[in-house]
């Protein structure tokens, strides 16, 4: 495409916009033909309840080890739908591009978005592109919204955590946050840490099929990390959660960087992890489902719901103490997603 | 809420984020209780095809005569769903806020969003909030995505314009673009021109019910204006469209400003207008439906589909000439929506 940077006119809705859409964005993302482009996508009738979610991505930098803002956005929306027990059906992509952004970078990002969607068997069906003048945005922001279909009658939500439930996570925590942080200008952290960004719809489908009503709550611990997410669920379900520090899976690399920087991995963002609350008798089966999945090799049972309470999370520390866990205060790592 | 400006920590996903959500955003937008906040909203099963659309709003300034970025975003998504012949069901709201943005301005904008949604009988069911550092965005960007339900078997789309179709618009053109332009810093245009931003779902529902299969194509002429939108449809349906300049409804005020600035109202954005292509025998009925609607007082028949062709739009000028109409070239009015 010529020119090789994005111009304000690419957001005009006119001739340049159509060239950008027809030559780059639409063929790369979806393959919808020009004659089928309308203001809204039309989707066949569905059986089952619908799930609907939205997320805007403003991650800085937009390219980081293991991924970029594009596949992060697709995975994030797939995962939010999955946490409602839904199978992702269709995704929308809203781009806000800063004037002067390199067309080649845009192409790379759109290509990873398409691949991420294909890998999870979900279609990108509609989109929107805006361009703002230099200095009015930071390179590229992406909104992805998604529709999913809930093909069962289970109630999987934050209010449904129950006393005795075991709490599982599908692997090491903190990888995404530390990968993004380590790739920022000015920070010279040598590490091989990559984002854990991944689609979890396959794993959720298996959990739903295998566990049925024994699966109570699912949530992905993104911004705010595992600690904040568990605190949210404890508040919603009005329970007390007790975590075991010894059981928390953290890679040596992430643990090392966290020590150097004074960060607690419990508060660092993940983008390919889920927390599952399951009836105690189903915990081993849930663990086995996770461990068989490509995104669950390091899965572990990390705690349980120990009492009815006004939304409490406690950590049994490695040396036997009990520490109260609150939500992330302030801003630990801005623009992590 | 305290503090009275948005801080980076309001986007952390942690404690400050939850305070902003619980005290301002969620109660103002939707009234969903805290215990029901999950990663995705769950919506009852629907009968009929679904429509799905997304739009990001980056309008500058964010407040302008007759509206602001918030109701503009809600109307825009309602209208995009309506143009597929769908009844709007649920809307998502993704906010990207610049650090330092006034909480009071945010509150005003959220309130108009809620009212706009209520007026059109559509629910805001899910959302996302990001905060970026000062200078990394321009005050506030809003993404709205929407799901609609198509409760009929009609095919209303850009490919369906047919020879002989009459083309109607529901009122004066160019109001939105000129209202936003006139409110920009540095431009001292004295005018009473207000945005035409409005929800068109009610009008579309009546058109669908009254016209049935005689209703072929609907599209709202936003960025790029009536000219660009008609060119899109001409290309999609492979037809020639002939417009009559004498029939184009333009207010004296908008016509005046356009003359001063050298703008053509045919290329100026609208946010409460639709173009309808209808079978010729249904044109008068469609006109009557529009004129009875609160948003259609100035409705007019402005042209027709005159031939099969490779996507052509012609304007019969007031003095009897014929002028070829192309898409908007370059960027006439940046950040108009």
XYZ file of C-alpha atoms in Angstrom:
674
model
C 0.000 0.000 0.000
C 1.083 3.511 -0.770
C 1.843 5.690 1.201
C 3.639 3.661 3.856
C 2.276 5.624 6.798
C -1.274 6.267 7.951
C -2.652 9.700 7.002
C -5.536 11.616 8.537
C -7.448 11.033 5.307
C -7.433 7.291 6.016
C -10.006 8.085 8.698
C -12.184 10.350 6.571
C -14.722 7.753 5.558
C -13.989 8.702 1.947
C -11.698 7.494 -0.805
C -8.538 6.967 1.264
C -10.517 5.173 3.969
C -11.964 2.811 1.428
C -8.530 2.115 -0.045
C -7.141 1.317 3.405
C -10.093 -0.929 4.173
C -10.207 -2.667 0.805
C -6.453 -3.126 0.350
C -5.319 -3.843 3.879
C -7.696 -4.032 6.792
C -10.611 -6.085 5.524
C -8.653 -8.664 3.482
C -6.143 -9.122 6.297
C -8.654 -9.411 9.119
C -11.606 -11.185 7.654
C -11.777 -11.651 3.921
C -15.282 -10.142 3.777
C -15.781 -8.934 0.210
C -16.382 -5.278 -0.527
C -19.899 -5.878 -1.736
C -20.769 -7.424 1.630
C -19.554 -4.519 3.760
C -22.465 -2.979 5.606
C -22.882 -0.904 8.756
C -23.491 -4.048 10.785
C -22.600 -7.689 10.257
C -25.487 -10.128 10.065
C -25.086 -13.408 11.949
C -27.288 -16.489 11.681
C -29.797 -17.134 14.475
C -28.256 -18.881 17.500
C -29.637 -21.329 20.032
C -28.756 -20.516 23.604
C -28.097 -17.471 25.728
C -25.625 -14.910 24.412
C -22.533 -13.499 26.058
C -21.342 -9.998 25.115
C -18.117 -8.305 26.114
C -15.847 -5.403 25.198
C -12.245 -4.417 25.900
C -10.021 -1.618 24.710
C -6.290 -2.249 24.468
C -3.776 0.540 25.046
C -0.723 -1.590 25.893
C 2.687 0.105 25.745
C 4.786 -0.971 23.884
C 2.522 -2.402 21.194
C 5.037 -5.158 20.346
C 6.429 -7.212 23.249
C 7.988 -10.657 23.724
C 5.557 -13.319 22.610
C 2.888 -11.085 21.147
C 1.539 -7.673 20.263
C -1.499 -5.506 20.907
C -3.388 -7.373 18.166
C -3.355 -10.972 19.327
C -3.601 -9.721 22.904
C -6.895 -8.019 21.992
C -8.295 -11.111 20.272
C -7.269 -13.420 23.114
C -8.645 -11.024 25.702
C -12.083 -10.950 24.159
C -12.158 -14.691 23.524
C -11.267 -15.210 27.167
C -13.851 -12.801 28.540
C -16.551 -14.651 26.599
C -15.172 -17.991 27.748
C -15.318 -16.929 31.413
C -19.115 -16.776 31.066
C -19.009 -20.360 29.822
C -19.724 -19.150 26.283
C -18.273 -20.346 23.009
C -16.912 -17.320 21.128
C -18.847 -16.658 17.921
C -17.935 -13.274 16.448
C -15.536 -10.440 17.178
C -15.515 -6.772 16.180
C -12.342 -4.728 15.787
C -12.241 -0.967 16.370
C -8.937 0.703 15.499
C -7.865 4.172 16.654
C -4.661 4.943 14.779
C -2.282 7.861 15.310
C -1.436 9.735 12.128
C 2.009 8.668 10.923
C 1.736 5.054 12.139
C 3.640 2.662 9.886
C 1.421 0.684 7.535
C 3.795 -2.286 7.850
C 3.331 -2.385 11.610
C -0.417 -2.200 11.127
C -0.230 -5.084 8.674
C 1.775 -7.223 11.109
C -0.689 -6.551 13.895
C -3.742 -7.283 11.736
C -2.150 -10.535 10.563
C -1.600 -11.733 14.117
C -5.205 -10.798 14.898
C -6.493 -12.913 12.068
C -4.304 -15.852 13.094
C -5.359 -15.533 16.719
C -9.009 -15.571 15.683
C -8.516 -18.527 13.338
C -6.678 -20.514 16.009
C -9.654 -20.101 18.302
C -12.168 -20.740 15.526
C -13.882 -17.370 15.895
C -14.665 -14.915 13.101
C -13.847 -11.211 12.893
C -17.059 -9.925 11.342
C -17.166 -6.151 11.666
C -14.904 -3.214 12.396
C -14.241 0.490 12.438
C -11.166 2.612 11.782
C -10.483 6.091 13.073
C -7.337 8.194 12.593
C -6.376 11.014 14.966
C -3.660 13.657 14.446
C -0.101 13.077 15.660
C 0.149 13.450 19.410
C -3.570 12.802 19.992
C -3.177 9.056 20.580
C -0.213 6.766 21.231
C 0.403 4.794 18.014
C -2.558 2.411 18.112
C -5.469 1.576 20.383
C -7.662 -1.435 19.634
C -11.135 -2.237 20.867
C -12.373 -5.771 20.476
C -15.914 -6.679 21.370
C -17.316 -10.165 21.125
C -20.452 -12.246 21.033
C -20.491 -15.798 22.390
C -23.132 -18.472 22.676
C -23.836 -20.282 25.928
C -24.819 -23.793 24.909
C -25.688 -25.108 28.379
C -27.806 -24.120 31.377
C -25.002 -23.713 33.895
C -24.583 -20.515 35.895
C -20.876 -19.768 35.763
C -20.279 -16.375 37.355
C -18.602 -14.423 40.104
C -21.524 -14.862 42.504
C -21.401 -18.616 42.363
C -18.277 -19.433 44.413
C -19.275 -21.827 47.210
C -17.808 -22.909 50.523
C -15.421 -25.793 50.019
C -14.719 -24.936 46.376
C -11.174 -25.590 45.255
C -9.506 -22.817 43.290
C -7.349 -23.720 40.302
C -5.173 -21.763 37.963
C -3.900 -23.117 34.648
C -0.250 -22.149 35.078
C 2.440 -19.667 36.052
C 1.380 -16.192 37.060
C 2.727 -12.757 36.149
C 4.291 -13.589 32.772
C 2.341 -11.039 30.733
C 2.916 -8.089 33.019
C 6.624 -8.761 33.386
C 7.110 -9.421 29.647
C 5.559 -6.055 28.779
C 7.392 -4.253 31.547
C 10.747 -5.748 30.541
C 10.290 -4.558 26.968
C 9.747 -0.911 27.851
C 12.252 1.727 26.832
C 14.696 2.528 29.533
C 14.362 -0.738 31.390
C 17.309 -2.954 30.625
C 16.074 -6.211 31.985
C 17.585 -9.182 30.285
C 15.028 -11.913 30.387
C 13.401 -14.550 28.209
C 10.015 -13.915 29.728
C 7.215 -13.950 27.175
C 3.589 -12.975 27.512
C 1.274 -15.868 28.350
C -1.396 -14.360 26.037
C -3.469 -17.301 24.760
C -7.054 -18.248 23.934
C -8.723 -20.255 26.692
C -11.979 -21.161 24.959
C -10.868 -24.732 24.278
C -9.969 -25.334 27.908
C -13.243 -23.816 29.114
C -15.262 -25.959 26.742
C -13.623 -29.077 28.176
C -14.147 -27.906 31.753
C -17.825 -27.253 31.056
C -18.283 -30.670 29.446
C -16.371 -32.599 32.090
C -17.483 -30.785 35.238
C -20.989 -29.570 34.482
C -22.598 -28.133 37.615
C -19.433 -28.683 39.604
C -17.900 -25.736 37.740
C -18.962 -22.616 39.650
C -16.855 -19.615 38.698
C -14.344 -18.709 35.992
C -12.413 -15.486 35.632
C -9.205 -14.453 33.936
C -6.827 -12.567 36.232
C -5.751 -9.739 33.918
C -5.209 -6.166 35.233
C -4.725 -6.294 38.981
C -3.583 -9.917 38.813
C -4.735 -12.993 40.704
C -5.059 -11.077 43.978
C -7.476 -8.458 42.659
C -9.524 -10.997 40.728
C -9.935 -13.249 43.751
C -10.907 -10.279 45.881
C -13.606 -9.391 43.335
C -15.003 -12.910 43.439
C -14.830 -13.044 47.258
C -16.880 -9.827 47.358
C -19.384 -10.980 44.758
C -19.962 -14.367 46.416
C -19.574 -13.022 49.963
C -17.040 -15.635 50.949
C -13.548 -15.965 52.392
C -10.845 -17.344 50.122
C -7.648 -18.863 51.486
C -4.658 -19.165 49.174
C -1.566 -21.212 49.771
C 1.622 -19.357 48.847
C 3.490 -22.630 48.381
C 1.057 -23.703 45.684
C 1.231 -20.546 43.570
C 2.983 -21.347 40.307
C 5.539 -18.650 39.472
C 8.436 -19.182 37.089
C 11.939 -18.565 38.425
C 12.419 -15.817 35.843
C 9.265 -13.903 36.806
C 9.953 -14.488 40.497
C 13.455 -13.076 40.001
C 12.356 -9.925 38.162
C 9.595 -9.360 40.716
C 12.139 -9.527 43.564
C 14.438 -7.030 41.845
C 11.614 -4.571 41.175
C 9.731 -5.098 44.407
C 6.613 -6.411 42.643
C 4.313 -9.126 43.943
C 3.418 -11.598 41.154
C -0.022 -11.964 42.747
C -0.787 -8.447 41.480
C 0.820 -8.741 38.047
C -1.387 -9.127 34.954
C -1.902 -12.395 33.074
C -3.456 -12.796 29.638
C -3.659 -16.549 29.214
C -4.709 -17.639 32.664
C -8.005 -18.468 34.269
C -9.080 -19.033 37.832
C -11.620 -21.823 38.209
C -13.732 -22.427 41.312
C -14.912 -26.025 41.335
C -16.659 -28.334 43.795
C -13.976 -30.120 45.863
C -14.827 -33.564 44.498
C -14.185 -32.294 40.956
C -10.869 -30.605 41.661
C -8.607 -33.425 40.501
C -10.606 -33.862 37.311
C -10.436 -30.130 36.602
C -6.695 -30.222 37.192
C -6.327 -33.111 34.756
C -8.359 -31.263 32.078
C -6.135 -28.221 32.449
C -2.887 -30.152 32.427
C -3.811 -31.969 29.224
C -4.501 -28.631 27.505
C -1.679 -26.851 25.648
C -2.243 -23.804 27.861
C -2.402 -25.669 31.166
C 0.872 -27.526 31.679
C 1.678 -25.810 34.960
C -1.876 -25.894 36.329
C -2.241 -26.074 40.106
C -4.778 -26.005 42.912
C -3.900 -22.789 44.712
C -6.527 -22.378 47.390
C -10.100 -22.850 48.485
C -13.219 -21.107 49.687
C -13.000 -21.402 53.452
C -15.995 -19.556 54.885
C -18.897 -17.213 54.328
C -17.533 -13.718 54.857
C -17.738 -10.162 53.714
C -15.353 -10.733 50.807
C -12.006 -11.717 52.260
C -8.842 -13.140 50.681
C -6.066 -14.575 52.889
C -2.690 -15.963 51.885
C -1.084 -18.736 53.926
C 2.535 -17.729 53.553
C 5.395 -20.153 52.995
C 6.521 -19.729 56.588
C 3.054 -20.428 57.979
C 1.666 -16.927 58.542
C -1.625 -15.489 57.263
C -1.599 -12.323 55.179
C -4.719 -10.375 54.146
C -4.873 -9.712 50.404
C -6.576 -6.581 49.132
C -7.087 -5.266 45.626
C -4.203 -3.648 43.806
C -3.859 -0.118 45.199
C -2.733 2.671 42.885
C -1.197 1.787 39.567
C 1.545 -0.803 39.580
C 2.163 -1.169 35.859
C 0.272 1.293 33.674
C -0.900 0.243 30.206
C -0.308 -3.443 30.587
C -3.179 -4.336 28.267
C -16.308 11.312 43.722
C -12.910 12.269 44.995
C -10.487 13.167 43.407
C -12.182 15.291 40.762
C -9.890 14.263 37.926
C -9.121 10.864 36.457
C -5.821 9.342 37.618
C -3.751 6.620 35.990
C -4.702 4.354 38.889
C -8.337 4.495 37.760
C -7.236 2.242 34.909
C -5.245 -0.203 37.000
C -7.938 -2.802 37.393
C -7.401 -2.498 41.159
C -8.933 -0.539 44.011
C -9.207 2.847 42.280
C -10.673 1.229 39.169
C -13.328 -0.467 41.228
C -14.184 2.780 43.005
C -14.578 4.572 39.687
C -16.718 1.754 38.320
C -18.837 1.285 41.435
C -19.340 4.961 42.266
C -19.643 6.522 38.845
C -19.494 4.506 35.658
C -21.693 1.485 36.333
C -24.487 3.223 38.270
C -24.616 6.064 35.744
C -24.566 3.897 32.637
C -26.497 0.818 33.516
C -27.399 0.217 37.122
C -25.903 -3.290 37.024
C -25.119 -4.222 40.630
C -21.574 -4.958 41.693
C -22.312 -8.586 42.401
C -23.461 -9.039 38.815
C -20.337 -7.610 37.189
C -18.601 -10.320 35.208
C -16.172 -10.412 32.295
C -19.072 -10.732 29.879
C -22.758 -9.847 30.095
C -25.201 -12.708 29.657
C -28.245 -12.052 27.471
C -31.345 -14.239 27.124
C -31.650 -16.394 23.998
C -33.025 -14.490 21.004
C -35.160 -15.539 18.061
C -33.927 -14.258 14.734
C -30.665 -13.387 13.071
C -28.284 -11.127 14.946
C -26.687 -7.883 13.835
C -23.327 -6.863 15.307
C -21.518 -3.562 14.895
C -18.745 -1.465 16.403
C -17.676 2.180 16.237
C -15.026 4.219 17.997
C -15.688 7.899 18.588
C -12.850 10.426 18.622
C -14.851 13.579 17.890
C -13.180 16.916 18.628
C -14.450 18.804 20.587
C -16.205 16.286 22.826
C -19.032 18.719 23.615
C -20.724 20.463 20.679
C -24.087 22.118 19.997
C -26.867 19.614 20.505
C -24.823 16.757 21.910
C -21.551 15.287 23.014
C -19.325 12.296 22.283
C -21.483 10.123 24.549
C -24.938 10.355 22.991
C -23.276 10.501 19.580
C -21.707 7.098 20.305
C -24.968 5.556 21.482
C -26.940 6.938 18.524
C -24.253 5.832 16.089
C -24.356 2.233 17.225
C -28.158 2.144 17.401
C -28.243 3.466 13.844
C -25.692 1.013 12.472
C -27.758 -1.859 13.862
C -30.939 -0.313 12.496
C -29.447 -0.059 8.986
C -29.347 -3.867 8.912
C -33.054 -3.848 9.741
C -32.260 -4.996 13.288
C -33.837 -3.907 16.547
C -31.048 -2.806 18.912
C -30.768 -5.112 21.931
C -27.574 -4.423 23.882
C -24.674 -1.992 23.766
C -21.146 -2.142 25.172
C -19.159 0.928 26.161
C -15.350 1.036 26.034
C -13.793 4.193 27.467
C -10.217 5.344 26.856
C -9.656 8.309 29.162
C -6.699 10.683 29.248
C -5.208 11.125 32.707
C -6.394 14.433 34.168
C -9.839 14.339 32.528
C -12.490 16.026 34.686
C -14.734 13.583 36.528
C -17.639 16.018 36.151
C -17.297 15.982 32.368
C -17.177 12.204 32.440
C -20.323 12.141 34.554
C -22.157 14.442 32.127
C -21.169 12.309 29.175
C -22.156 9.046 30.872
C -25.526 10.530 31.830
C -26.290 11.508 28.250
C -25.281 8.010 27.165
C -27.723 6.444 29.574
C -30.511 8.771 28.471
C -29.770 8.136 24.819
C -29.935 4.389 25.424
C -33.146 4.658 27.432
C -34.800 6.824 24.787
C -34.121 4.116 22.225
C -35.092 1.313 24.598
C -31.695 -0.398 24.424
C -29.588 -1.541 27.385
C -25.931 -0.804 28.102
C -24.844 -4.192 29.418
C -21.056 -4.327 29.514
C -18.050 -2.042 29.395
C -14.361 -1.425 29.848
C -12.334 1.521 31.094
C -8.718 2.323 30.296
C -6.696 5.342 31.374
C -3.609 6.524 29.486
C -1.060 9.127 30.611
C -1.475 12.812 29.756
C -0.657 13.482 26.118
C -1.252 9.868 25.051
C -4.911 10.378 24.082
C -7.099 13.429 23.527
C -9.425 13.698 26.543
C -11.793 10.815 25.821
C -12.360 8.200 23.152
C -15.443 5.981 23.297
C -16.093 2.685 21.579
C -19.653 1.467 21.412
C -20.461 -1.954 20.018
C -23.941 -3.323 19.711
C -26.029 -6.408 19.178
C -29.379 -6.235 17.437
C -32.016 -8.795 16.530
C -33.439 -9.106 13.021
C -37.039 -10.144 13.503
C -37.940 -10.598 9.833
C -36.602 -12.368 6.735
C -35.909 -9.302 4.619
C -32.500 -8.696 3.070
C -31.766 -5.038 3.702
C -28.219 -4.310 2.583
C -25.949 -2.355 0.295
C -26.123 -4.982 -2.472
C -29.851 -4.803 -2.738
C -30.425 -1.458 -4.487
C -32.479 -2.097 -7.652
C -33.177 -0.259 -10.869
C -36.084 2.114 -10.429
C -35.651 2.386 -6.648
C -36.433 5.775 -5.213
C -33.908 7.172 -2.755
C -35.158 8.980 0.334
C -33.471 10.843 3.134
C -35.200 11.753 6.389
C -34.176 15.402 6.524
C -31.614 18.157 6.144
C -28.044 17.167 5.429
C -24.742 18.344 6.871
C -25.950 19.527 10.298
C -23.663 17.307 12.380
C -20.456 18.110 10.537
C -21.075 21.838 10.516
C -22.181 21.921 14.179
C -18.943 20.217 15.255
C -16.813 22.327 12.951
C -18.408 25.567 14.148
C -17.653 24.690 17.775
C -13.926 24.190 17.240
C -11.418 26.503 18.849
C -10.308 29.253 16.560
C -13.341 29.168 14.315
C -15.630 32.035 15.164
C -18.710 31.023 13.311
C -21.858 32.360 14.814
C -24.567 29.871 14.098
C -27.431 28.054 15.749
C -26.619 24.853 13.922
C -26.968 21.787 16.115
C -25.964 18.209 15.483
C -28.726 16.050 14.057
C -27.514 13.113 16.197
C -30.577 10.951 16.886
C -31.635 7.305 17.165
C -33.302 5.993 14.014
C -34.411 2.576 15.254
C -38.032 3.653 15.635
C -38.205 4.972 12.084
C -36.561 1.843 10.692
C -38.967 -0.408 12.556
C -41.891 1.429 10.959
C -40.313 1.303 7.508
C -39.748 -2.447 7.850
C -43.318 -3.028 8.991
C -44.928 -0.805 6.363
C -42.753 -1.572 3.352
C -41.633 -5.172 3.829
C -39.855 -6.417 0.719
C -40.180 -3.043 -0.942
C -37.460 -1.771 1.407
C -34.143 -2.650 -0.242
C -31.262 -0.713 1.291
C -30.690 1.452 4.353
C -27.518 3.295 5.304
C -26.681 6.274 7.485
C -24.543 8.868 5.710
C -22.006 9.646 8.439
C -18.307 10.276 7.623
C -17.997 11.182 3.973
C -21.612 12.367 3.848
C -24.447 11.480 1.498
C -22.165 11.505 -1.552
C -19.721 8.915 -0.233
C -22.469 6.682 1.139
C -24.369 6.672 -2.157
C -21.151 5.902 -4.023
C -20.584 2.911 -1.719
C -24.064 1.598 -2.398
C -23.741 2.210 -6.153
C -20.544 0.143 -6.122
C -22.008 -2.635 -3.986
C -25.165 -2.971 -6.073
C -23.418 -2.175 -9.387
C -25.896 0.484 -10.363
C -26.057 4.113 -11.415
C -27.684 6.564 -9.033
C -29.023 9.911 -10.183
C -29.595 12.625 -7.583
C -31.551 15.805 -8.037
C -29.807 18.818 -6.523
C -33.098 20.680 -6.244
C -34.485 17.955 -3.987
C -31.598 17.849 -1.519
C -32.787 19.228 1.821
C -30.190 21.619 3.259
C -31.000 24.237 5.880
C -30.222 27.855 5.047
C -27.790 27.995 7.962
C -25.787 24.946 6.864
C -25.920 26.066 3.253
C -24.571 29.451 4.310
C -21.662 28.106 6.345
C -20.809 25.659 3.576
C -20.642 28.513 1.041
C -18.354 30.549 3.301
C -16.002 27.630 3.910
C -16.163 26.148 0.444
C -17.673 22.869 1.663
C -20.215 20.780 -0.198
C -22.998 19.602 2.163
C -23.181 16.380 0.143
C -19.832 15.410 1.713
C -20.529 16.617 5.256
C -21.288 14.080 8.002
C -24.741 13.400 9.409
C -25.546 11.447 12.584
C -29.320 11.266 12.545
C -30.012 10.642 8.895
C -30.634 7.562 6.834
C -30.777 6.912 3.126
C -33.506 4.477 2.129
C -33.758 2.742 -1.256
C -37.327 1.625 -1.828
C -39.327 0.199 -4.718
C -40.866 3.130 -6.671
C -44.446 2.166 -5.829
C -43.590 2.382 -2.092
C -41.831 5.728 -2.206
C -44.766 7.885 -1.123
C -45.582 5.543 1.738
C -41.951 5.587 2.896
C -41.956 9.372 2.738
C -45.105 9.491 4.842
C -43.594 7.136 7.449
C -40.513 9.357 7.708
C -42.447 12.613 7.878
C -44.635 11.332 10.720
C -41.522 10.413 12.732
C -39.961 12.976 15.094
C -36.673 12.619 13.199
C -38.135 12.889 9.698
C -39.927 16.213 9.370
C -37.823 17.365 6.411
C -37.750 13.989 4.650
C -37.487 14.065 0.868
C -37.123 11.875 -2.202
C -33.699 12.916 -3.500
C -32.994 10.599 -6.396
C -33.337 7.200 -7.953
C -31.469 4.210 -9.306
C -31.339 4.867 -13.014
C -29.339 2.022 -14.573
C -27.087 -0.964 -14.103
C -23.549 0.405 -14.055
C -20.144 0.033 -12.552
C -21.034 2.073 -9.473
C -21.844 5.583 -10.624
C -23.439 8.561 -8.865
C -24.591 11.592 -10.852
C -26.089 14.846 -9.662
C -28.597 16.724 -11.789
C -27.644 20.256 -10.885
C -30.103 23.055 -10.260
C -29.256 24.587 -13.624
C -29.808 21.340 -15.485
C -26.268 19.969 -15.803
C -25.000 16.541 -14.780
C -22.076 16.255 -12.359
C -20.288 13.013 -11.484
C -20.068 12.414 -7.726
C -17.096 10.538 -6.294
C -16.195 9.591 -2.741
C -14.802 12.230 -0.440
C -11.132 12.668 -1.363
C -8.627 13.484 1.368
C -9.898 14.630 4.739
C -12.483 17.379 4.726
C -13.278 17.568 8.434
C -11.078 15.402 10.664
C -12.533 13.861 13.831
C -16.142 14.556 13.080
C -17.318 11.440 14.957
